[in-house]
């Protein structure tokens, strides 16, 4: 039963083929069996989850379906919250986020919280506080970050769905490395409240990692929507995303790119093969597919402004965490990456932050013009091939930051623009490691992404051997 997606599990519960307790106990047993090696789940609430089953209404659409929450964002009242950091040891959440409340109202049963790098600021999940999360396809390899714990858990079949978030690729990168579906929604599609208004100047968005397109669509339907006080709202969708699954998208004009146009990202044969294969598949489905990309992707200034905004937000987080836990954060408590960003941000002026924001505003408008001529962009989900644990070294900051910049080169631009994009598991290396490809739509067009992704999934069903 656990190898089925969340919608199939929910249907089995409503048909009486399995009870919520049986489903939850099976997920607990699988976590206990697999997590000692994978290290995906850092906080467990198994007894609480079992005790909550009887209170779930029989009419709840996902009654009894197990889920895991990323331990960054996705706050749940009464539960621990570490964000991958030693700075938050002992902290308990006072108020659940809107998304968590909606998931529980829908009948999902929260089994625990998943591993993430400290404050979500890198693309591999290897925090000092909790240790590395291992990839279910090869435990020597990274599951990605910052939603690496969630992705490893879903790929391994612990649960069918887990929450995630994405500030520079943190849904799409782990989805790529773990062979999953990962959709970063449009900015403002999912509220960050009530605990915050926006993350990283709006770069960060909440979403899910799943094994099927339909699970991703149904889950986003549950948590999407404006809440009073939100700083912005995404364009309205014509209907629920779940209803877009299986709808023919029509003949689309799709541009693709295999090598980064900025010319400073090393080329990768596996990424070329992944994108080229996906381009041929899309062409066979009747779409017009040509080699093309938005010219602003080549702008060498992008990493500088993007990095400055992230660093400034890390510096602000130092102050926020200090207030939350009741004592100031000493920068020595932070991992070297975050310490360096906080120290660097201290040299930035307020005017420089505003200038970086204005630059990204202009970048967003320049990028948007391309989608007036094309419907979708096809690109790698990750700018590097699958990598082993330790490839992002904490003791060599220059190498770590350089490799991270290469890794997010195809994802971070769309956090800056706020556009939705989805990673699909369409390629494997000769060693069997997953490599995802990314489809990017115009602002607000998650409906188009779901239509095309479900078309691709039907033509080439996604395989998930690690979940069996």
Tab-separated table of C-alpha atoms in Angstrom:
chain	number	residue	atom	x	y	z
A	1	UNK	CA	0.000	0.000	0.000
A	2	UNK	CA	2.816	2.469	0.788
A	3	UNK	CA	4.133	2.211	-2.772
A	4	UNK	CA	0.879	3.779	-3.987
A	5	UNK	CA	0.450	7.537	-4.218
A	6	UNK	CA	-1.470	9.572	-1.656
A	7	UNK	CA	-4.671	9.690	-3.710
A	8	UNK	CA	-4.679	5.899	-4.082
A	9	UNK	CA	-4.084	5.486	-0.353
A	10	UNK	CA	-6.950	7.864	0.404
A	11	UNK	CA	-9.243	5.980	-1.954
A	12	UNK	CA	-8.346	2.664	-0.302
A	13	UNK	CA	-9.217	4.096	3.117
A	14	UNK	CA	-12.596	5.389	1.920
A	15	UNK	CA	-13.380	2.034	0.289
A	16	UNK	CA	-12.547	0.200	3.505
A	17	UNK	CA	-9.667	-1.708	1.916
A	18	UNK	CA	-7.293	-0.456	4.605
A	19	UNK	CA	-7.854	1.417	7.849
A	20	UNK	CA	-6.120	4.680	8.712
A	21	UNK	CA	-4.391	2.907	11.579
A	22	UNK	CA	-3.043	0.180	9.317
A	23	UNK	CA	-1.776	2.759	6.873
A	24	UNK	CA	-0.086	4.865	9.541
A	25	UNK	CA	1.424	1.844	11.299
A	26	UNK	CA	2.848	0.606	7.989
A	27	UNK	CA	4.470	4.006	7.377
A	28	UNK	CA	5.903	4.059	10.905
A	29	UNK	CA	7.356	0.581	10.431
A	30	UNK	CA	8.979	1.605	7.152
A	31	UNK	CA	10.485	4.745	8.694
A	32	UNK	CA	11.872	2.682	11.576
A	33	UNK	CA	13.339	0.157	9.132
A	34	UNK	CA	14.901	2.563	6.636
A	35	UNK	CA	15.653	5.789	8.442
A	36	UNK	CA	18.637	4.569	10.474
A	37	UNK	CA	20.546	4.524	7.186
A	38	UNK	CA	18.857	7.386	5.304
A	39	UNK	CA	18.462	9.876	8.189
A	40	UNK	CA	15.494	11.641	6.609
A	41	UNK	CA	13.253	12.099	9.684
A	42	UNK	CA	14.753	14.184	12.488
A	43	UNK	CA	11.678	14.554	14.729
A	44	UNK	CA	9.151	11.747	15.209
A	45	UNK	CA	5.649	12.025	16.648
A	46	UNK	CA	4.410	8.481	16.103
A	47	UNK	CA	2.433	8.120	19.337
A	48	UNK	CA	0.754	11.487	18.835
A	49	UNK	CA	-0.135	10.581	15.244
A	50	UNK	CA	-1.745	7.309	16.279
A	51	UNK	CA	-3.653	9.114	19.024
A	52	UNK	CA	-5.094	11.614	16.539
A	53	UNK	CA	-6.621	9.052	14.168
A	54	UNK	CA	-10.009	8.716	15.849
A	55	UNK	CA	-10.631	12.474	15.660
A	56	UNK	CA	-10.284	12.651	11.864
A	57	UNK	CA	-13.714	13.013	10.207
A	58	UNK	CA	-14.638	10.115	7.940
A	59	UNK	CA	-15.401	12.626	5.191
A	60	UNK	CA	-11.881	14.123	5.206
A	61	UNK	CA	-10.522	13.553	1.670
A	62	UNK	CA	-7.091	12.291	2.805
A	63	UNK	CA	-8.248	10.594	5.989
A	64	UNK	CA	-5.408	8.605	7.490
A	65	UNK	CA	-2.827	9.284	4.768
A	66	UNK	CA	0.624	9.708	6.358
A	67	UNK	CA	2.683	12.807	5.615
A	68	UNK	CA	5.983	14.271	6.778
A	69	UNK	CA	6.687	17.991	7.225
A	70	UNK	CA	9.933	19.676	6.286
A	71	UNK	CA	11.613	21.076	9.384
A	72	UNK	CA	11.880	24.518	7.805
A	73	UNK	CA	8.690	26.507	7.507
A	74	UNK	CA	5.619	24.262	7.800
A	75	UNK	CA	5.288	25.042	11.517
A	76	UNK	CA	3.071	22.799	13.651
A	77	UNK	CA	1.882	23.985	17.056
A	78	UNK	CA	3.465	22.186	19.989
A	79	UNK	CA	6.160	20.525	17.899
A	80	UNK	CA	9.928	21.133	17.814
A	81	UNK	CA	11.407	23.344	15.125
A	82	UNK	CA	15.108	23.364	14.308
A	83	UNK	CA	15.460	24.430	10.651
A	84	UNK	CA	18.550	22.222	10.555
A	85	UNK	CA	20.308	24.381	13.135
A	86	UNK	CA	21.700	24.002	16.633
A	87	UNK	CA	20.606	27.586	17.299
A	88	UNK	CA	16.996	26.452	17.740
A	89	UNK	CA	17.505	23.532	20.109
A	90	UNK	CA	14.613	23.363	22.560
A	91	UNK	CA	12.317	25.690	20.590
A	92	UNK	CA	8.661	24.663	20.290
A	93	UNK	CA	6.168	26.128	17.836
A	94	UNK	CA	3.255	28.105	19.300
A	95	UNK	CA	1.040	28.401	16.211
A	96	UNK	CA	0.612	26.188	13.158
A	97	UNK	CA	1.100	27.617	9.689
A	98	UNK	CA	-1.944	27.925	7.438
A	99	UNK	CA	-0.666	25.155	5.183
A	100	UNK	CA	-0.212	22.672	8.027
A	101	UNK	CA	-3.677	23.460	9.370
A	102	UNK	CA	-5.214	22.845	5.942
A	103	UNK	CA	-3.386	19.549	5.501
A	104	UNK	CA	-4.605	18.293	8.862
A	105	UNK	CA	-8.156	19.412	8.120
A	106	UNK	CA	-7.947	17.340	4.937
A	107	UNK	CA	-7.159	14.263	7.033
A	108	UNK	CA	-3.395	13.922	6.576
A	109	UNK	CA	-1.609	12.412	9.578
A	110	UNK	CA	1.704	14.088	10.430
A	111	UNK	CA	4.329	11.507	11.444
A	112	UNK	CA	7.247	13.868	11.969
A	113	UNK	CA	9.619	16.428	10.547
A	114	UNK	CA	12.324	15.953	7.926
A	115	UNK	CA	15.986	16.895	7.758
A	116	UNK	CA	17.154	20.104	6.103
A	117	UNK	CA	20.455	22.025	5.877
A	118	UNK	CA	20.886	24.811	8.402
A	119	UNK	CA	18.321	27.499	7.522
A	120	UNK	CA	17.902	25.965	4.065
A	121	UNK	CA	20.810	27.840	2.506
A	122	UNK	CA	22.492	25.108	0.486
A	123	UNK	CA	21.650	22.368	-1.998
A	124	UNK	CA	22.638	19.339	0.079
A	125	UNK	CA	21.155	18.154	3.372
A	126	UNK	CA	24.174	17.673	5.626
A	127	UNK	CA	23.567	19.806	8.722
A	128	UNK	CA	25.967	19.611	11.647
A	129	UNK	CA	22.955	19.438	13.969
A	130	UNK	CA	21.494	16.223	12.554
A	131	UNK	CA	23.981	14.723	10.119
A	132	UNK	CA	23.566	13.919	6.420
A	133	UNK	CA	20.481	12.603	4.680
A	134	UNK	CA	21.394	9.843	2.232
A	135	UNK	CA	19.935	9.234	-1.201
A	136	UNK	CA	17.799	6.050	-1.353
A	137	UNK	CA	19.266	5.248	-4.782
A	138	UNK	CA	22.823	5.236	-3.418
A	139	UNK	CA	23.542	6.112	0.224
A	140	UNK	CA	26.916	7.587	-0.711
A	141	UNK	CA	25.099	10.316	-2.648
A	142	UNK	CA	23.249	13.427	-1.557
A	143	UNK	CA	19.457	13.591	-1.555
A	144	UNK	CA	19.748	17.293	-2.356
A	145	UNK	CA	18.565	20.273	-0.401
A	146	UNK	CA	17.119	22.023	1.174
A	147	UNK	CA	14.118	19.635	1.081
A	148	UNK	CA	16.447	16.630	1.091
A	149	UNK	CA	14.891	14.839	4.052
A	150	UNK	CA	11.422	15.108	2.525
A	151	UNK	CA	12.629	13.883	-0.870
A	152	UNK	CA	14.545	10.925	0.558
A	153	UNK	CA	11.546	9.872	2.636
A	154	UNK	CA	9.157	9.948	-0.328
A	155	UNK	CA	11.612	8.277	-2.701
A	156	UNK	CA	12.206	5.499	-0.168
A	157	UNK	CA	8.475	4.867	0.235
A	158	UNK	CA	8.210	5.994	3.873
A	159	UNK	CA	5.327	8.249	2.833
A	160	UNK	CA	3.800	9.131	-0.520
A	161	UNK	CA	4.036	12.858	0.021
A	162	UNK	CA	6.018	15.332	2.096
A	163	UNK	CA	6.050	19.098	2.361
A	164	UNK	CA	8.922	21.118	0.916
A	165	UNK	CA	9.970	24.682	0.151
A	166	UNK	CA	12.056	26.336	-2.523
A	167	UNK	CA	14.113	29.542	-2.258
A	168	UNK	CA	16.638	28.798	-4.994
A	169	UNK	CA	15.771	25.288	-6.149
A	170	UNK	CA	15.059	23.492	-2.871
A	171	UNK	CA	12.010	21.595	-4.162
A	172	UNK	CA	13.235	20.934	-7.690
A	173	UNK	CA	16.821	19.941	-6.837
A	174	UNK	CA	15.943	17.181	-4.312
A	175	UNK	CA	13.135	16.048	-6.620
A	176	UNK	CA	15.696	15.728	-9.404
A	177	UNK	CA	18.193	13.801	-7.282
A	178	UNK	CA	15.569	11.469	-5.778
A	179	UNK	CA	13.487	10.804	-8.896
A	180	UNK	CA	10.359	12.690	-7.812
A	181	UNK	CA	7.878	15.291	-8.994
A	182	UNK	CA	8.613	18.711	-7.507
A	183	UNK	CA	6.618	21.816	-8.407
A	184	UNK	CA	7.665	25.268	-7.212
A	185	UNK	CA	4.449	27.312	-7.307
A	186	UNK	CA	4.040	30.900	-8.423
A	187	UNK	CA	4.954	33.534	-5.891
A	188	UNK	CA	1.965	34.168	-3.665
A	189	UNK	CA	0.190	30.917	-4.523
A	190	UNK	CA	0.701	29.509	-1.007
A	191	UNK	CA	0.577	31.768	2.028
A	192	UNK	CA	3.613	31.903	4.325
A	193	UNK	CA	1.436	33.043	7.217
A	194	UNK	CA	0.702	33.590	9.918
A	195	UNK	CA	4.312	33.418	11.075
A	196	UNK	CA	5.778	35.421	8.217
A	197	UNK	CA	4.813	37.462	5.182
A	198	UNK	CA	7.429	36.297	2.705
A	199	UNK	CA	10.689	34.383	2.633
A	200	UNK	CA	13.867	35.759	1.098
A	201	UNK	CA	12.120	38.764	-0.489
A	202	UNK	CA	9.545	36.442	-2.019
A	203	UNK	CA	12.091	34.039	-3.527
A	204	UNK	CA	10.952	31.201	-1.250
A	205	UNK	CA	7.727	29.286	-1.947
A	206	UNK	CA	6.091	26.302	-0.241
A	207	UNK	CA	5.139	23.095	-2.023
A	208	UNK	CA	5.556	19.317	-2.005
A	209	UNK	CA	7.618	16.413	-3.253
A	210	UNK	CA	5.570	13.486	-4.537
A	211	UNK	CA	5.793	10.474	-6.826
A	212	UNK	CA	2.939	11.481	-9.163
A	213	UNK	CA	1.743	14.634	-10.861
A	214	UNK	CA	-1.786	14.141	-9.586
A	215	UNK	CA	-0.625	14.078	-5.947
A	216	UNK	CA	1.253	17.331	-6.456
A	217	UNK	CA	-1.806	18.953	-8.045
A	218	UNK	CA	-4.222	17.767	-5.357
A	219	UNK	CA	-1.928	18.814	-2.502
A	220	UNK	CA	-1.412	22.299	-3.917
A	221	UNK	CA	-5.157	22.698	-4.250
A	222	UNK	CA	-5.449	22.107	-0.510
A	223	UNK	CA	-2.904	24.705	0.618
A	224	UNK	CA	-3.171	27.360	-2.105
A	225	UNK	CA	-5.011	30.588	-1.535
A	226	UNK	CA	-4.716	34.107	-0.181
A	227	UNK	CA	-4.820	34.756	3.542
A	228	UNK	CA	-5.519	38.218	5.016
A	229	UNK	CA	-2.318	40.181	5.347
A	230	UNK	CA	-0.366	38.316	2.666
A	231	UNK	CA	1.917	40.752	0.783
A	232	UNK	CA	0.782	39.515	-2.649
A	233	UNK	CA	-1.342	36.859	-4.311
A	234	UNK	CA	-0.685	34.756	-7.416
A	235	UNK	CA	-2.956	35.111	-10.463
A	236	UNK	CA	-6.149	33.108	-10.053
A	237	UNK	CA	-6.259	29.644	-11.586
A	238	UNK	CA	-9.184	28.794	-13.871
A	239	UNK	CA	-10.092	25.702	-11.830
A	240	UNK	CA	-8.520	23.301	-9.306
A	241	UNK	CA	-5.188	21.910	-10.443
A	242	UNK	CA	-6.428	18.372	-9.839
A	243	UNK	CA	-8.881	18.898	-12.692
A	244	UNK	CA	-6.022	19.772	-15.057
A	245	UNK	CA	-4.498	16.282	-14.779
A	246	UNK	CA	-5.070	14.442	-18.032
A	247	UNK	CA	-6.343	17.485	-19.934
A	248	UNK	CA	-4.637	17.870	-23.306
A	249	UNK	CA	-2.486	21.018	-23.259
A	250	UNK	CA	-2.769	21.617	-26.996
A	251	UNK	CA	0.194	22.217	-29.253
A	252	UNK	CA	2.745	24.273	-27.359
A	253	UNK	CA	5.857	26.185	-28.358
A	254	UNK	CA	8.657	25.022	-26.088
A	255	UNK	CA	12.220	26.328	-25.964
A	256	UNK	CA	14.992	24.227	-24.475
A	257	UNK	CA	18.493	24.826	-23.166
A	258	UNK	CA	21.105	22.207	-22.289
A	259	UNK	CA	24.166	24.310	-21.403
A	260	UNK	CA	23.879	27.401	-19.251
A	261	UNK	CA	23.997	30.545	-21.414
A	262	UNK	CA	26.061	32.365	-18.801
A	263	UNK	CA	29.017	30.215	-19.942
A	264	UNK	CA	30.452	29.940	-16.407
A	265	UNK	CA	28.665	26.692	-15.497
A	266	UNK	CA	30.555	23.539	-16.519
A	267	UNK	CA	28.731	21.495	-19.157
A	268	UNK	CA	27.467	18.034	-18.224
A	269	UNK	CA	26.838	15.157	-20.653
A	270	UNK	CA	24.136	13.718	-18.382
A	271	UNK	CA	22.242	17.010	-18.257
A	272	UNK	CA	22.480	17.322	-22.032
A	273	UNK	CA	21.153	13.781	-22.416
A	274	UNK	CA	18.319	14.419	-19.950
A	275	UNK	CA	17.100	17.607	-21.628
A	276	UNK	CA	17.592	16.299	-25.168
A	277	UNK	CA	15.622	13.166	-24.340
A	278	UNK	CA	12.812	15.222	-22.822
A	279	UNK	CA	12.793	17.516	-25.868
A	280	UNK	CA	12.364	14.512	-28.182
A	281	UNK	CA	9.556	13.175	-25.983
A	282	UNK	CA	7.719	16.508	-25.998
A	283	UNK	CA	8.153	16.754	-29.755
A	284	UNK	CA	6.689	13.251	-30.156
A	285	UNK	CA	3.664	14.440	-28.184
A	286	UNK	CA	2.984	17.082	-30.829
A	287	UNK	CA	4.709	20.147	-29.430
A	288	UNK	CA	6.979	22.524	-31.318
A	289	UNK	CA	10.332	22.219	-29.563
A	290	UNK	CA	13.296	24.396	-30.523
A	291	UNK	CA	16.575	25.376	-28.909
A	292	UNK	CA	15.867	28.790	-27.344
A	293	UNK	CA	16.054	30.519	-23.976
A	294	UNK	CA	15.402	33.925	-22.388
A	295	UNK	CA	18.401	36.172	-23.029
A	296	UNK	CA	18.527	37.461	-19.408
A	297	UNK	CA	19.538	33.979	-18.244
A	298	UNK	CA	23.019	34.899	-19.503
A	299	UNK	CA	23.270	38.043	-17.335
A	300	UNK	CA	26.463	37.678	-15.225
A	301	UNK	CA	25.093	40.057	-12.592
A	302	UNK	CA	22.303	37.704	-11.521
A	303	UNK	CA	24.293	35.592	-9.022
A	304	UNK	CA	25.647	38.728	-7.350
A	305	UNK	CA	22.262	40.319	-6.708
A	306	UNK	CA	20.547	37.054	-5.856
A	307	UNK	CA	23.312	36.174	-3.408
A	308	UNK	CA	23.222	39.590	-1.773
A	309	UNK	CA	19.491	39.316	-1.091
A	310	UNK	CA	19.852	35.820	0.374
A	311	UNK	CA	22.768	36.923	2.569
A	312	UNK	CA	20.822	39.911	3.853
A	313	UNK	CA	17.934	37.632	4.760
A	314	UNK	CA	20.301	35.279	6.593
A	315	UNK	CA	21.535	38.255	8.622
A	316	UNK	CA	17.948	39.135	9.474
A	317	UNK	CA	17.340	35.522	10.506
A	318	UNK	CA	20.146	35.808	13.029
A	319	UNK	CA	18.173	38.556	14.743
A	320	UNK	CA	14.853	36.705	14.401
A	321	UNK	CA	16.189	33.488	15.913
A	322	UNK	CA	17.710	35.412	18.783
A	323	UNK	CA	14.340	36.968	19.593
A	324	UNK	CA	12.492	33.673	19.171
A	325	UNK	CA	14.714	31.712	21.566
A	326	UNK	CA	15.181	34.597	24.002
A	327	UNK	CA	18.924	35.171	23.680
A	328	UNK	CA	21.099	36.599	20.894
A	329	UNK	CA	22.735	34.294	18.362
A	330	UNK	CA	26.516	34.268	18.439
A	331	UNK	CA	27.722	33.919	14.852
A	332	UNK	CA	30.099	31.199	16.045
A	333	UNK	CA	27.014	29.024	16.579
A	334	UNK	CA	26.345	29.003	12.827
A	335	UNK	CA	27.815	26.731	10.207
A	336	UNK	CA	30.579	28.453	8.177
A	337	UNK	CA	28.340	29.107	5.166
A	338	UNK	CA	25.711	30.990	7.132
A	339	UNK	CA	28.274	32.729	9.299
A	340	UNK	CA	30.013	34.056	6.183
A	341	UNK	CA	26.730	35.283	4.706
A	342	UNK	CA	25.717	37.027	7.911
A	343	UNK	CA	29.133	38.675	8.218
A	344	UNK	CA	29.063	39.755	4.578
A	345	UNK	CA	25.572	41.174	4.915
A	346	UNK	CA	26.723	43.315	7.826
A	347	UNK	CA	28.776	45.271	5.278
A	348	UNK	CA	25.760	45.909	3.038
A	349	UNK	CA	23.852	49.163	3.315
A	350	UNK	CA	20.085	49.487	3.206
A	351	UNK	CA	20.486	51.254	-0.125
A	352	UNK	CA	22.335	48.228	-1.518
A	353	UNK	CA	19.486	45.941	-0.474
A	354	UNK	CA	16.981	48.197	-2.184
A	355	UNK	CA	19.159	48.350	-5.299
A	356	UNK	CA	19.379	44.527	-5.389
A	357	UNK	CA	15.596	44.342	-5.083
A	358	UNK	CA	15.140	46.841	-7.881
A	359	UNK	CA	17.576	44.916	-10.080
A	360	UNK	CA	15.608	41.687	-9.596
A	361	UNK	CA	12.386	43.567	-10.351
A	362	UNK	CA	13.843	44.611	-13.699
A	363	UNK	CA	15.222	41.101	-14.274
A	364	UNK	CA	11.709	39.695	-13.754
A	365	UNK	CA	10.257	41.986	-16.416
A	366	UNK	CA	13.032	41.166	-18.872
A	367	UNK	CA	12.508	37.443	-18.351
A	368	UNK	CA	8.712	37.652	-18.645
A	369	UNK	CA	8.912	38.991	-22.196
A	370	UNK	CA	10.201	35.630	-23.490
A	371	UNK	CA	6.988	33.897	-22.422
A	372	UNK	CA	5.102	36.127	-24.818
A	373	UNK	CA	6.665	34.067	-27.635
A	374	UNK	CA	6.986	30.666	-25.936
A	375	UNK	CA	4.713	28.658	-23.660
A	376	UNK	CA	7.371	26.733	-21.743
A	377	UNK	CA	11.099	26.543	-21.157
A	378	UNK	CA	12.720	23.110	-20.812
A	379	UNK	CA	16.002	23.073	-18.853
A	380	UNK	CA	17.939	20.956	-16.364
A	381	UNK	CA	16.511	20.919	-12.839
A	382	UNK	CA	20.028	20.930	-11.415
A	383	UNK	CA	23.088	22.526	-12.931
A	384	UNK	CA	25.387	19.644	-11.974
A	385	UNK	CA	25.223	15.854	-12.102
A	386	UNK	CA	24.236	13.825	-9.000
A	387	UNK	CA	26.936	14.310	-6.399
A	388	UNK	CA	28.282	12.453	-3.404
A	389	UNK	CA	27.887	13.576	0.185
A	390	UNK	CA	30.686	15.966	1.061
A	391	UNK	CA	30.883	17.443	-2.438
A	392	UNK	CA	29.793	20.776	-0.948
A	393	UNK	CA	32.623	21.139	1.598
A	394	UNK	CA	32.016	23.150	4.738
A	395	UNK	CA	35.772	23.573	5.309
A	396	UNK	CA	36.369	25.201	1.904
A	397	UNK	CA	33.883	28.041	1.637
A	398	UNK	CA	35.009	29.283	-1.777
A	399	UNK	CA	34.567	25.847	-3.346
A	400	UNK	CA	31.257	25.324	-1.558
A	401	UNK	CA	29.768	28.612	-2.751
A	402	UNK	CA	31.062	28.124	-6.299
A	403	UNK	CA	29.608	24.633	-6.607
A	404	UNK	CA	26.317	25.775	-5.099
A	405	UNK	CA	26.104	28.647	-7.610
A	406	UNK	CA	26.560	26.161	-10.468
A	407	UNK	CA	23.964	23.813	-8.997
A	408	UNK	CA	21.225	26.474	-8.721
A	409	UNK	CA	22.013	28.211	-12.018
A	410	UNK	CA	18.881	26.852	-13.726
A	411	UNK	CA	16.534	27.115	-10.734
A	412	UNK	CA	17.325	30.327	-8.815
A	413	UNK	CA	16.366	32.682	-11.682
A	414	UNK	CA	12.759	31.502	-11.392
A	415	UNK	CA	12.704	32.120	-7.670
A	416	UNK	CA	13.665	35.687	-8.524
A	417	UNK	CA	10.972	35.976	-11.199
A	418	UNK	CA	8.335	34.158	-9.133
A	419	UNK	CA	7.376	31.876	-12.025
A	420	UNK	CA	6.155	28.311	-11.454
A	421	UNK	CA	8.376	25.436	-12.535
A	422	UNK	CA	8.270	21.684	-12.146
A	423	UNK	CA	10.952	18.991	-12.055
A	424	UNK	CA	10.065	15.649	-13.638
A	425	UNK	CA	12.024	12.368	-13.250
A	426	UNK	CA	12.801	11.521	-16.882
A	427	UNK	CA	16.433	10.414	-16.896
A	428	UNK	CA	18.890	8.134	-15.101
A	429	UNK	CA	22.667	8.058	-15.153
A	430	UNK	CA	24.396	4.811	-16.173
A	431	UNK	CA	24.702	4.096	-12.425
A	432	UNK	CA	20.911	4.433	-12.038
A	433	UNK	CA	20.869	7.797	-10.263
A	434	UNK	CA	17.891	10.034	-11.124
A	435	UNK	CA	18.298	13.246	-13.109
A	436	UNK	CA	15.303	15.561	-13.414
A	437	UNK	CA	14.335	18.024	-16.105
A	438	UNK	CA	12.547	21.287	-15.437
A	439	UNK	CA	9.632	22.916	-17.217
A	440	UNK	CA	9.054	26.621	-16.540
A	441	UNK	CA	5.799	28.435	-17.323
A	442	UNK	CA	4.716	32.059	-17.254
A	443	UNK	CA	3.653	33.585	-13.954
A	444	UNK	CA	0.476	31.966	-12.643
A	445	UNK	CA	0.427	29.098	-15.128
A	446	UNK	CA	0.647	26.075	-12.851
A	447	UNK	CA	-2.374	24.803	-14.753
A	448	UNK	CA	-0.309	24.505	-17.930
A	449	UNK	CA	2.541	22.795	-16.071
A	450	UNK	CA	0.175	20.199	-14.612
A	451	UNK	CA	-1.396	19.518	-18.011
A	452	UNK	CA	1.953	18.984	-19.725
A	453	UNK	CA	3.490	17.084	-16.807
A	454	UNK	CA	0.561	14.675	-16.686
A	455	UNK	CA	0.790	14.248	-20.464
A	456	UNK	CA	4.476	13.374	-20.111
A	457	UNK	CA	3.770	11.050	-17.180
A	458	UNK	CA	1.127	9.186	-19.183
A	459	UNK	CA	3.485	8.803	-22.142
A	460	UNK	CA	6.435	7.697	-20.012
A	461	UNK	CA	5.247	6.615	-16.544
A	462	UNK	CA	7.638	7.554	-13.766
A	463	UNK	CA	9.396	4.613	-12.118
A	464	UNK	CA	10.210	4.602	-8.405
A	465	UNK	CA	12.223	1.478	-7.625
A	466	UNK	CA	13.578	2.880	-4.359
A	467	UNK	CA	10.018	3.033	-2.966
A	468	UNK	CA	9.403	-0.694	-3.398
